PDB file of C-alpha atoms in Angstrom:
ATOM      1  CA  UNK A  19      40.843 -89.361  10.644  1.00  0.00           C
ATOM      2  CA  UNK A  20      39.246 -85.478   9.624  1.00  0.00           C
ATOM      3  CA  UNK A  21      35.461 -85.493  10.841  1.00  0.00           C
ATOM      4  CA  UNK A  22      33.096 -83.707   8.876  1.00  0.00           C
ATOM      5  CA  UNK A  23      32.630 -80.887  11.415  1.00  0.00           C
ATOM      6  CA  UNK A  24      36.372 -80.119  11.371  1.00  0.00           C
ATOM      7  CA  UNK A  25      36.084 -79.720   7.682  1.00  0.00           C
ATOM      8  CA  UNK A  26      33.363 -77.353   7.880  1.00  0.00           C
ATOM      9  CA  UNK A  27      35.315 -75.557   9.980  1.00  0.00           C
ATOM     10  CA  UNK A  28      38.332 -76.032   7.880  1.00  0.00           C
ATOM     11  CA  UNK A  29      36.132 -74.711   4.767  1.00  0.00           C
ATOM     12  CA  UNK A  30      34.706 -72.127   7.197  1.00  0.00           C
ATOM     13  CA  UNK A  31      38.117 -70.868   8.466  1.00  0.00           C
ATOM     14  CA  UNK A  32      39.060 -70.955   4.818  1.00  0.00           C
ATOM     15  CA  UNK A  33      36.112 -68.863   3.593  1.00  0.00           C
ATOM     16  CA  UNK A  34      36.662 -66.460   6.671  1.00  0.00           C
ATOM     17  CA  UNK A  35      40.151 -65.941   5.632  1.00  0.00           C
ATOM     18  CA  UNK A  36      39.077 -65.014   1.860  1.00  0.00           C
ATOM     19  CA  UNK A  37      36.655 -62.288   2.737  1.00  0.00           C
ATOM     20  CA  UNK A  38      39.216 -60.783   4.955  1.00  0.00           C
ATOM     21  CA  UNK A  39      42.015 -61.159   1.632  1.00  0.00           C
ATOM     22  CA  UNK A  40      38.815 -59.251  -0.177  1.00  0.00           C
ATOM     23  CA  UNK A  41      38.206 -56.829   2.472  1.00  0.00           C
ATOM     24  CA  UNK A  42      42.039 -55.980   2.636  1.00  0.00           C
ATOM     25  CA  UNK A  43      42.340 -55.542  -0.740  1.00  0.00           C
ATOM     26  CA  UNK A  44      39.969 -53.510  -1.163  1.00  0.00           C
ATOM     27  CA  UNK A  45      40.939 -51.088   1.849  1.00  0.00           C
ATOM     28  CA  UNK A  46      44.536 -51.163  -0.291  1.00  0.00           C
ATOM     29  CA  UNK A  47      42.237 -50.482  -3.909  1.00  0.00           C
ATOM     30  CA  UNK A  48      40.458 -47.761  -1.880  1.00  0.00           C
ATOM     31  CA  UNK A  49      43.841 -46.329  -0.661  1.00  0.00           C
ATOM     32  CA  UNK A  50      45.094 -46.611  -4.440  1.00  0.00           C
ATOM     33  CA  UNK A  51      42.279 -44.747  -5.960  1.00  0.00           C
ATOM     34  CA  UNK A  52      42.043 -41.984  -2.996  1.00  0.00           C
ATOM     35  CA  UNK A  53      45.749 -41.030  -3.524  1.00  0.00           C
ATOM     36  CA  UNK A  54      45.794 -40.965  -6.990  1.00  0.00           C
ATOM     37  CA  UNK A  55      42.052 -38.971  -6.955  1.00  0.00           C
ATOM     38  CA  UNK A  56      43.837 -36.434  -4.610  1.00  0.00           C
ATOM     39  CA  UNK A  57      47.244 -36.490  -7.260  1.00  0.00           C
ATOM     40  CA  UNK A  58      44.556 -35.671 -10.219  1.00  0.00           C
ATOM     41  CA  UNK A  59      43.160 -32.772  -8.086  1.00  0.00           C
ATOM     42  CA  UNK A  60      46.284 -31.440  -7.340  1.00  0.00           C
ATOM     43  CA  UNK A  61      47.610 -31.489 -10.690  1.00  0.00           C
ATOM     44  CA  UNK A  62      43.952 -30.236 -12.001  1.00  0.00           C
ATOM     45  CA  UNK A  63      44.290 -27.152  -9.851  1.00  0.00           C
ATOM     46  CA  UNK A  64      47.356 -26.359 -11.061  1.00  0.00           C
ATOM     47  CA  UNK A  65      46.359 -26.532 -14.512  1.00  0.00           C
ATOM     48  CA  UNK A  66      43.102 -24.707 -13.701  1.00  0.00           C
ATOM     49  CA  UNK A  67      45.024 -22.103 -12.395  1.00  0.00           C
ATOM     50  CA  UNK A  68      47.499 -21.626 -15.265  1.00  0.00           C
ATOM     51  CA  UNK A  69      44.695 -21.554 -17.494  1.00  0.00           C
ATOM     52  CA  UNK A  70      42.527 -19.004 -15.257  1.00  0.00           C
ATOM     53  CA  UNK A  71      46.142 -16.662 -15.556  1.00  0.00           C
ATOM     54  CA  UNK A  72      46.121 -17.205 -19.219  1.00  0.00           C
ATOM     55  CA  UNK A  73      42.590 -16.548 -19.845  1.00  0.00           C
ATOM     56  CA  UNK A  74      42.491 -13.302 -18.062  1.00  0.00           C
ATOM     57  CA  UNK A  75      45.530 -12.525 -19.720  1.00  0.00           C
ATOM     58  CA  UNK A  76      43.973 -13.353 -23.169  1.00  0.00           C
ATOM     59  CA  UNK A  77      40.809 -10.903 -22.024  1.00  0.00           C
ATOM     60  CA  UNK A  78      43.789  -8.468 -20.580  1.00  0.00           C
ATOM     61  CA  UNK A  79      44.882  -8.204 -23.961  1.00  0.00           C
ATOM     62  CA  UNK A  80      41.675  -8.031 -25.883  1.00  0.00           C
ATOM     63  CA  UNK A  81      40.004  -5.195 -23.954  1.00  0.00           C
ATOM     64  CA  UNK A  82      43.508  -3.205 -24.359  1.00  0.00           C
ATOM     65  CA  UNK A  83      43.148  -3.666 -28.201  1.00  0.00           C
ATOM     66  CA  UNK A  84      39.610  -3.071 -28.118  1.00  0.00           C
ATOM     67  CA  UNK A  85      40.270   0.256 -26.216  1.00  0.00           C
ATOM     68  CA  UNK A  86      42.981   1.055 -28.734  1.00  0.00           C
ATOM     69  CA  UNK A  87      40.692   0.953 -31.644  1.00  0.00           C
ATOM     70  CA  UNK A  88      37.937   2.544 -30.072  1.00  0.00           C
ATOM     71  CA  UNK A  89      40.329   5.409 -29.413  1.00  0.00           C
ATOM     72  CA  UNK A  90      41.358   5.223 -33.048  1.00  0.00           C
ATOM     73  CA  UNK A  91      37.446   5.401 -34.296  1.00  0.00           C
ATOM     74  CA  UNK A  92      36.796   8.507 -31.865  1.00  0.00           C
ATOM     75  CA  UNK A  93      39.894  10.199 -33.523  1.00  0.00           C
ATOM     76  CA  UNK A  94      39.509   9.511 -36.677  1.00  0.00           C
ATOM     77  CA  UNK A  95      35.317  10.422 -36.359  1.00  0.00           C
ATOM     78  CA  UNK A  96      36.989  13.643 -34.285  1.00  0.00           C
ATOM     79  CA  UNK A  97      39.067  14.545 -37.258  1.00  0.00           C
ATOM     80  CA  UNK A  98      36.437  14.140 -39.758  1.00  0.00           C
ATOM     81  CA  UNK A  99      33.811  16.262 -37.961  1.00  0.00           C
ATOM     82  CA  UNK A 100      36.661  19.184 -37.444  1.00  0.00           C
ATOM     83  CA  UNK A 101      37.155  18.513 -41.626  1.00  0.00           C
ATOM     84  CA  UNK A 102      33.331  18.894 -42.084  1.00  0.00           C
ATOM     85  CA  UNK A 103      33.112  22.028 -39.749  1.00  0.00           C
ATOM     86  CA  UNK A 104      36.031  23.390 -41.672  1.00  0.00           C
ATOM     87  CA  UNK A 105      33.746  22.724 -44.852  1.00  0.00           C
ATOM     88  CA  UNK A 106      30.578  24.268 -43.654  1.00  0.00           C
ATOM     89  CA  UNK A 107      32.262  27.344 -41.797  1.00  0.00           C
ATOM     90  CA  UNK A 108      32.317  30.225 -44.785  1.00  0.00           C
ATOM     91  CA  UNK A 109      28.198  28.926 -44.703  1.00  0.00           C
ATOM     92  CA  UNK A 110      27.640  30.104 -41.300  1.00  0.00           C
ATOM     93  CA  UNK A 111      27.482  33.619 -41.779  1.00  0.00           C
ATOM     94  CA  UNK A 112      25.153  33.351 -44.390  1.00  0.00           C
ATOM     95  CA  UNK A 113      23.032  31.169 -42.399  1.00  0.00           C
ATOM     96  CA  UNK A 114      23.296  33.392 -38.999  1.00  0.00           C
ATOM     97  CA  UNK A 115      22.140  36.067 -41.648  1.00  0.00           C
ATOM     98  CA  UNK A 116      19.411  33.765 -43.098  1.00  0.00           C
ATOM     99  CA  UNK A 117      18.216  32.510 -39.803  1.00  0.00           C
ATOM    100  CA  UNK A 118      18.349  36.067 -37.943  1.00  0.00           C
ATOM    101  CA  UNK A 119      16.028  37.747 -41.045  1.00  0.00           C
ATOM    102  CA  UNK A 120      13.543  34.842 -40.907  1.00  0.00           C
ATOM    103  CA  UNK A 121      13.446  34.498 -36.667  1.00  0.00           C
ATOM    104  CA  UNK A 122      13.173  38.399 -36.467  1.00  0.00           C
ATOM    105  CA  UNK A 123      10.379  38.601 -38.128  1.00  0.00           C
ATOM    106  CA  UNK A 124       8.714  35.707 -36.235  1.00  0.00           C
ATOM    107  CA  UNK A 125      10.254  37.103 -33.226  1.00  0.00           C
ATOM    108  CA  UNK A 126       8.817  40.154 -33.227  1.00  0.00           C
ATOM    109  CA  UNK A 127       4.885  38.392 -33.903  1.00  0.00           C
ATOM    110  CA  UNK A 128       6.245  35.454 -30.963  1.00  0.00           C
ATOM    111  CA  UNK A 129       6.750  39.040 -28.708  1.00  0.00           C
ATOM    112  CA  UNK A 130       3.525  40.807 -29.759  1.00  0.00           C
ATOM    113  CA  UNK A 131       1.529  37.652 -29.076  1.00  0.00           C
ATOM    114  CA  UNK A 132       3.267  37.330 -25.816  1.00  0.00           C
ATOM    115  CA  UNK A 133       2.410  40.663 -24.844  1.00  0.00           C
ATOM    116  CA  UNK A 134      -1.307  40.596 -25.818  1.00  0.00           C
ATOM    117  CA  UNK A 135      -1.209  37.197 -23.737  1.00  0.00           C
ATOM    118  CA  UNK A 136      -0.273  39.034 -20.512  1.00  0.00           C
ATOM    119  CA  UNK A 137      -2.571  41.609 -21.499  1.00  0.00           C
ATOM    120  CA  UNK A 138      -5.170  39.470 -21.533  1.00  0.00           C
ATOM    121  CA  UNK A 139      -4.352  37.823 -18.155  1.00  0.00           C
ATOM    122  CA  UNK A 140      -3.777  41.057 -16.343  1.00  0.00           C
ATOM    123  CA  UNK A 141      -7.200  42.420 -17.649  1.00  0.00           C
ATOM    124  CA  UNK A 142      -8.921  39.215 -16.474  1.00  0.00           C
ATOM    125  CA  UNK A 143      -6.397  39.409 -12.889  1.00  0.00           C
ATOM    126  CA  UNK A 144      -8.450  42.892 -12.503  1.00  0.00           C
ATOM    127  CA  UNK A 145     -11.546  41.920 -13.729  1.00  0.00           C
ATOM    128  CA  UNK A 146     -11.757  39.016 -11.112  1.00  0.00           C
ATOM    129  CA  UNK A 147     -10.476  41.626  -8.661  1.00  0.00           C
ATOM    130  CA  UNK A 148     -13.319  43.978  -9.361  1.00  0.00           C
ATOM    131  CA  UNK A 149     -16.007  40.898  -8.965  1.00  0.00           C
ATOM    132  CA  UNK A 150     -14.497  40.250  -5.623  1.00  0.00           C
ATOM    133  CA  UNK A 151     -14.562  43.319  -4.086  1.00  0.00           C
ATOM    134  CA  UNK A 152     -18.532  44.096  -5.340  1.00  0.00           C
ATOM    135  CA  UNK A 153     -18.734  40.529  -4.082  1.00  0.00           C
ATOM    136  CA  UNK A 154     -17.583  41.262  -0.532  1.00  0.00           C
ATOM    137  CA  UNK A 155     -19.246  45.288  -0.698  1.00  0.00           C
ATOM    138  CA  UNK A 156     -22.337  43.375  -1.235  1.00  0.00           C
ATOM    139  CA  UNK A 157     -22.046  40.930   1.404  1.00  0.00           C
ATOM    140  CA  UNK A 158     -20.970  43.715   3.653  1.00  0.00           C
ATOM    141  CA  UNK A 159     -24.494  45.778   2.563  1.00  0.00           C
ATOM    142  CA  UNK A 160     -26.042  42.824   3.407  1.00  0.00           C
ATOM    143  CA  UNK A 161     -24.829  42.098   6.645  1.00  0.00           C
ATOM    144  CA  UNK A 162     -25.187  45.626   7.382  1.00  0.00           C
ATOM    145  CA  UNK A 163     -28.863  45.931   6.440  1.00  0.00           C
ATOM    146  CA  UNK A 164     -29.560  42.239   8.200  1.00  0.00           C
ATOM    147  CA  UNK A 165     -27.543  43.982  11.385  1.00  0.00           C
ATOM    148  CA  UNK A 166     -30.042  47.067  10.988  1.00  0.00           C
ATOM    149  CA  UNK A 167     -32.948  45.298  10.742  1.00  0.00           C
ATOM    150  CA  UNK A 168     -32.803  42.940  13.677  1.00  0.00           C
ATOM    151  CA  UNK A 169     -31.690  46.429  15.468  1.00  0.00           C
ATOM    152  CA  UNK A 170     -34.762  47.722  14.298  1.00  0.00           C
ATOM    153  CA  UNK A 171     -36.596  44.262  15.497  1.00  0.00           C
ATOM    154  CA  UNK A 172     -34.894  44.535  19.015  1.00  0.00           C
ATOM    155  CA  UNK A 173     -36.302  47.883  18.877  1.00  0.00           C
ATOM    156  CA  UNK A 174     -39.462  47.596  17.853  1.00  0.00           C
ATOM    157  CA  UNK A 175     -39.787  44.230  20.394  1.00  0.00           C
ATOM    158  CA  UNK A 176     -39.066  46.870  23.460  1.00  0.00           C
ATOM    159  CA  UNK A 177     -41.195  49.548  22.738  1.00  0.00           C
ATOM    160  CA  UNK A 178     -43.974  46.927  22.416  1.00  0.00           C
ATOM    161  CA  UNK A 179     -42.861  45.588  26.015  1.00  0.00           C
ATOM    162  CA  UNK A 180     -42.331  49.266  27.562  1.00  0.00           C
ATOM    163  CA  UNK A 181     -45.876  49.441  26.148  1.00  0.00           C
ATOM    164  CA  UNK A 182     -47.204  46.620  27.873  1.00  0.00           C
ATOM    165  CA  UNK A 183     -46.008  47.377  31.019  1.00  0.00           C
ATOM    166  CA  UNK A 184     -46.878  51.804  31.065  1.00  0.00           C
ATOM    167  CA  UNK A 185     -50.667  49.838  29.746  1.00  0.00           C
ATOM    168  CA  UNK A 186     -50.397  47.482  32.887  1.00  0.00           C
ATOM    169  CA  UNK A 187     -49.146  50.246  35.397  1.00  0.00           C
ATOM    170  CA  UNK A 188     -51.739  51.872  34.028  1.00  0.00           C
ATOM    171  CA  UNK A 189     -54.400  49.347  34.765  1.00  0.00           C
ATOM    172  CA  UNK A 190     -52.946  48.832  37.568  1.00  0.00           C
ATOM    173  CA  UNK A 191     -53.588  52.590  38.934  1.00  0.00           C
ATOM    174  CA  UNK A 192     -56.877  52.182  37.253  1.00  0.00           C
ATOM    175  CA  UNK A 193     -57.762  49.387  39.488  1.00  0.00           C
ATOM    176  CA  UNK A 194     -56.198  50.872  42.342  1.00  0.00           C
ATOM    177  CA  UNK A 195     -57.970  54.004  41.859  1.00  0.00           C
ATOM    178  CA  UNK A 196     -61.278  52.292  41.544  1.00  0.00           C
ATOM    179  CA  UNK A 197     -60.709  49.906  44.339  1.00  0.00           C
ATOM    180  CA  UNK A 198     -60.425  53.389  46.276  1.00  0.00           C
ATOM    181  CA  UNK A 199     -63.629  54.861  44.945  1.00  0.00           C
ATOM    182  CA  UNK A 200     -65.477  51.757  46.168  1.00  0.00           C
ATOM    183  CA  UNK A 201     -64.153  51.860  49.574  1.00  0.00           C
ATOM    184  CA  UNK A 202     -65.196  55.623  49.740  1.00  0.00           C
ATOM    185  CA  UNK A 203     -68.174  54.434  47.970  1.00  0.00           C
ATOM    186  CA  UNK A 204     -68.689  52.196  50.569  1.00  0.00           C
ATOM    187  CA  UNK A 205     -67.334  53.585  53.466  1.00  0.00           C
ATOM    188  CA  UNK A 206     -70.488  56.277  52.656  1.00  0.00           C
TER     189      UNK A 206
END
């Protein structure tokens, strides 16, 4: 007879044996899906690649005929502008002619203002040269009579002072002299 516990256990072994089934078959799923990922990549890089090459080889082509007509446009806008010169080149003459009359004459007044202008400058160049120098002559008159009068000062100071002293020497004698006179005074 099959006791309860061994069919719990039965169940149990049972249940233990369907996860692992799951987990297995998912590992396997897992496996599936990773190769085949990695087989899309693969293939995907390949076709990446291709269409990388072809799209650089689309622009490749593109920029060439873009280049092409651009070339075109510049010689076709080169031809036209040597037609157009062609055109206008029995006019130049007559407008060198045209153009020289006219630009003489304002020539000529563009040169006689210019010279007036430097006229002008150089008279004001001498003028300010002029001002300077009775600028400096001034301040040399002044330095020189400043230089002359504290001369004259210094001078002045030691007569006054050779004064003092004859005036001193002199009462000095004086006193001398009278000191004398007493003593013979008083000697008497």
């Amino acid at each position: 007879k099959i006791g309860f516990d061994q069919i719990e256990k039965a169940r149990e072994a049972q249940l233990q044996r369907e996860r692992q089934e799951k987990i297995r078959q998912r590992k396997l799923e897992s496996k599936r899906v990773d190769h085949l990922a990695r087989a899309l990549r693969e293939e995907e890089q390949k076709l990446l690649d291709d269409w990388a090459d072809e799209i650089q080889q689309q622009d490749e082509e593109f920029l060439d005929i873009a280049e092409a007509k651009a070339a075109e446009d510049q010689i076709a806008a080169h031809e036209a502008a040597l037609r157009e010169k062609e055109v206008l080149l029995p006019f130049c003459e007559m407008k060198e002619t045209w153009v020289t009359t006219k630009m003489g004459k304002r020539q000529e007044e563009l040169v006689e203002k210019e010279e007036a202008r430097e006229a002008r400058a150089r008279a004001k160049v001498v003028k300010n040269k002029i001002e300077r120098a009775k600028r400096r002559r001034q301040e040399a008159e002044q330095q020189a009579e400043k230089e002359r009068e504290e001369k004259e000062e210094a001078r002045r100071q030691e007569e006054e002072e050779q004064k003092k002293k004859e005036e001193e020497h002199l009462k000095a004698e004086r006193r001398k002299k009278d000191e004398e006179r007493r003593k013979e005074d008083g000697e008497r």
